[in-house]
PDB file of C-alpha atoms in Angstrom:
ATOM      1  CA  MET A   1      98.894 126.361 125.004  1.00  0.00           C
ATOM      2  CA  ARG A   2      97.864 122.739 124.719  1.00  0.00           C
ATOM      3  CA  ALA A   3     100.531 120.030 124.709  1.00  0.00           C
ATOM      4  CA  SER A   4     100.644 117.753 121.678  1.00  0.00           C
ATOM      5  CA  PRO A   5      99.875 114.043 122.055  1.00  0.00           C
ATOM      6  CA  LEU A   6     103.484 113.214 121.179  1.00  0.00           C
ATOM      7  CA  THR A   7     104.789 115.419 124.002  1.00  0.00           C
ATOM      8  CA  MET A   8     102.367 113.854 126.451  1.00  0.00           C
ATOM      9  CA  ALA A   9     103.394 110.385 125.215  1.00  0.00           C
ATOM     10  CA  ALA A  10     107.031 111.192 125.981  1.00  0.00           C
ATOM     11  CA  ILE A  11     106.105 112.382 129.475  1.00  0.00           C
ATOM     12  CA  TYR A  12     104.065 109.243 130.181  1.00  0.00           C
ATOM     13  CA  PHE A  13     106.861 107.047 128.787  1.00  0.00           C
ATOM     14  CA  PHE A  14     109.481 108.566 131.085  1.00  0.00           C
ATOM     15  CA  MET A  15     107.103 108.298 134.032  1.00  0.00           C
ATOM     16  CA  GLY A  16     106.657 104.612 133.170  1.00  0.00           C
ATOM     17  CA  VAL A  17     110.421 104.156 133.078  1.00  0.00           C
ATOM     18  CA  ALA A  18     110.725 105.898 136.446  1.00  0.00           C
ATOM     19  CA  PHE A  19     108.063 103.705 138.057  1.00  0.00           C
ATOM     20  CA  THR A  20     109.686 100.598 136.558  1.00  0.00           C
ATOM     21  CA  TYR A  21     113.007 101.669 138.059  1.00  0.00           C
ATOM     22  CA  ILE A  22     111.359 102.270 141.433  1.00  0.00           C
ATOM     23  CA  ALA A  23     109.755  98.821 141.347  1.00  0.00           C
ATOM     24  CA  ALA A  24     113.023  97.150 140.330  1.00  0.00           C
ATOM     25  CA  SER A  25     115.004  98.892 143.033  1.00  0.00           C
ATOM     26  CA  MET A  26     112.598  97.925 145.834  1.00  0.00           C
ATOM     27  CA  GLU A  27     114.462  95.763 148.278  1.00  0.00           C
ATOM     28  CA  SER A  28     111.900  93.250 149.347  1.00  0.00           C
ATOM     29  CA  GLU A  29     111.994  89.507 149.670  1.00  0.00           C
ATOM     30  CA  THR A  30     109.554  88.825 146.882  1.00  0.00           C
ATOM     31  CA  LEU A  31     108.182  90.449 143.768  1.00  0.00           C
ATOM     32  CA  TRP A  32     104.605  89.767 144.834  1.00  0.00           C
ATOM     33  CA  SER A  33     104.405  92.298 147.651  1.00  0.00           C
ATOM     34  CA  PHE A  34     102.173  95.381 147.532  1.00  0.00           C
ATOM     35  CA  PRO A  35     105.013  97.959 147.631  1.00  0.00           C
ATOM     36  CA  THR A  36     106.492  96.324 144.529  1.00  0.00           C
ATOM     37  CA  LEU A  37     103.266  95.669 142.645  1.00  0.00           C
ATOM     38  CA  LEU A  38     101.904  99.209 142.950  1.00  0.00           C
ATOM     39  CA  PRO A  39     104.685 100.863 140.893  1.00  0.00           C
ATOM     40  CA  ILE A  40     104.483  98.016 138.367  1.00  0.00           C
ATOM     41  CA  VAL A  41     100.751  98.624 137.877  1.00  0.00           C
ATOM     42  CA  ILE A  42     101.304 102.376 137.532  1.00  0.00           C
ATOM     43  CA  ALA A  43     104.131 101.802 135.018  1.00  0.00           C
ATOM     44  CA  THR A  44     101.909  99.483 132.979  1.00  0.00           C
ATOM     45  CA  PHE A  45      99.199 102.148 132.888  1.00  0.00           C
ATOM     46  CA  ASN A  46     101.747 104.764 131.786  1.00  0.00           C
ATOM     47  CA  PHE A  47     103.062 102.570 128.954  1.00  0.00           C
ATOM     48  CA  ALA A  48      99.510 101.826 127.763  1.00  0.00           C
ATOM     49  CA  VAL A  49      98.681 105.549 127.711  1.00  0.00           C
ATOM     50  CA  THR A  50     101.921 106.159 125.786  1.00  0.00           C
ATOM     51  CA  VAL A  51     100.860 103.745 123.037  1.00  0.00           C
ATOM     52  CA  ARG A  52      97.394 105.296 122.828  1.00  0.00           C
ATOM     53  CA  LEU A  53      98.799 108.838 122.597  1.00  0.00           C
ATOM     54  CA  ILE A  54     101.218 107.840 119.834  1.00  0.00           C
ATOM     55  CA  ASN A  55      98.303 106.330 117.897  1.00  0.00           C
ATOM     56  CA  ILE A  56      96.322 109.553 118.360  1.00  0.00           C
ATOM     57  CA  HIS A  57      99.315 111.577 117.148  1.00  0.00           C
ATOM     58  CA  LEU A  58      99.610 109.425 114.022  1.00  0.00           C
ATOM     59  CA  LYS A  59      95.873 109.711 113.287  1.00  0.00           C
ATOM     60  CA  ILE A  60      95.966 113.502 113.652  1.00  0.00           C
ATOM     61  CA  LYS A  61      99.022 113.682 111.406  1.00  0.00           C
ATOM     62  CA  GLN A  62      97.340 111.493 108.786  1.00  0.00           C
ATOM     63  CA  ALA A  63      94.150 113.583 108.909  1.00  0.00           C
ATOM     64  CA  LYS A  64      96.152 116.774 108.392  1.00  0.00           C
ATOM     65  CA  ASN A  65      97.976 115.232 105.424  1.00  0.00           C
ATOM     66  CA  ASP A  66      94.705 114.019 103.894  1.00  0.00           C
ATOM     67  CA  LYS A  67      93.160 117.473 104.334  1.00  0.00           C
ATOM     68  CA  LYS A  68      96.258 119.119 102.852  1.00  0.00           C
ATOM     69  CA  ASN A  69      96.254 116.861  99.769  1.00  0.00           C
ATOM     70  CA  LYS A  70      92.615 117.625  98.881  1.00  0.00           C
TER      71      LYS A  70
END
């Protein structure tokens, strides 16, 4: 069975939160080190995918409603 875009968006959102937490909890001298920047970049990607999947979910929902009303 295929997962819905909304379910995948939730998974990507929680992964983004986890990577943000990992980046925030890194104990390094500066924010601009590679071990800190890598989780931040991954979290940013996850949040961007979350927004795209929510938009896809809304478009699918709207298309189903338009088809149902015809």
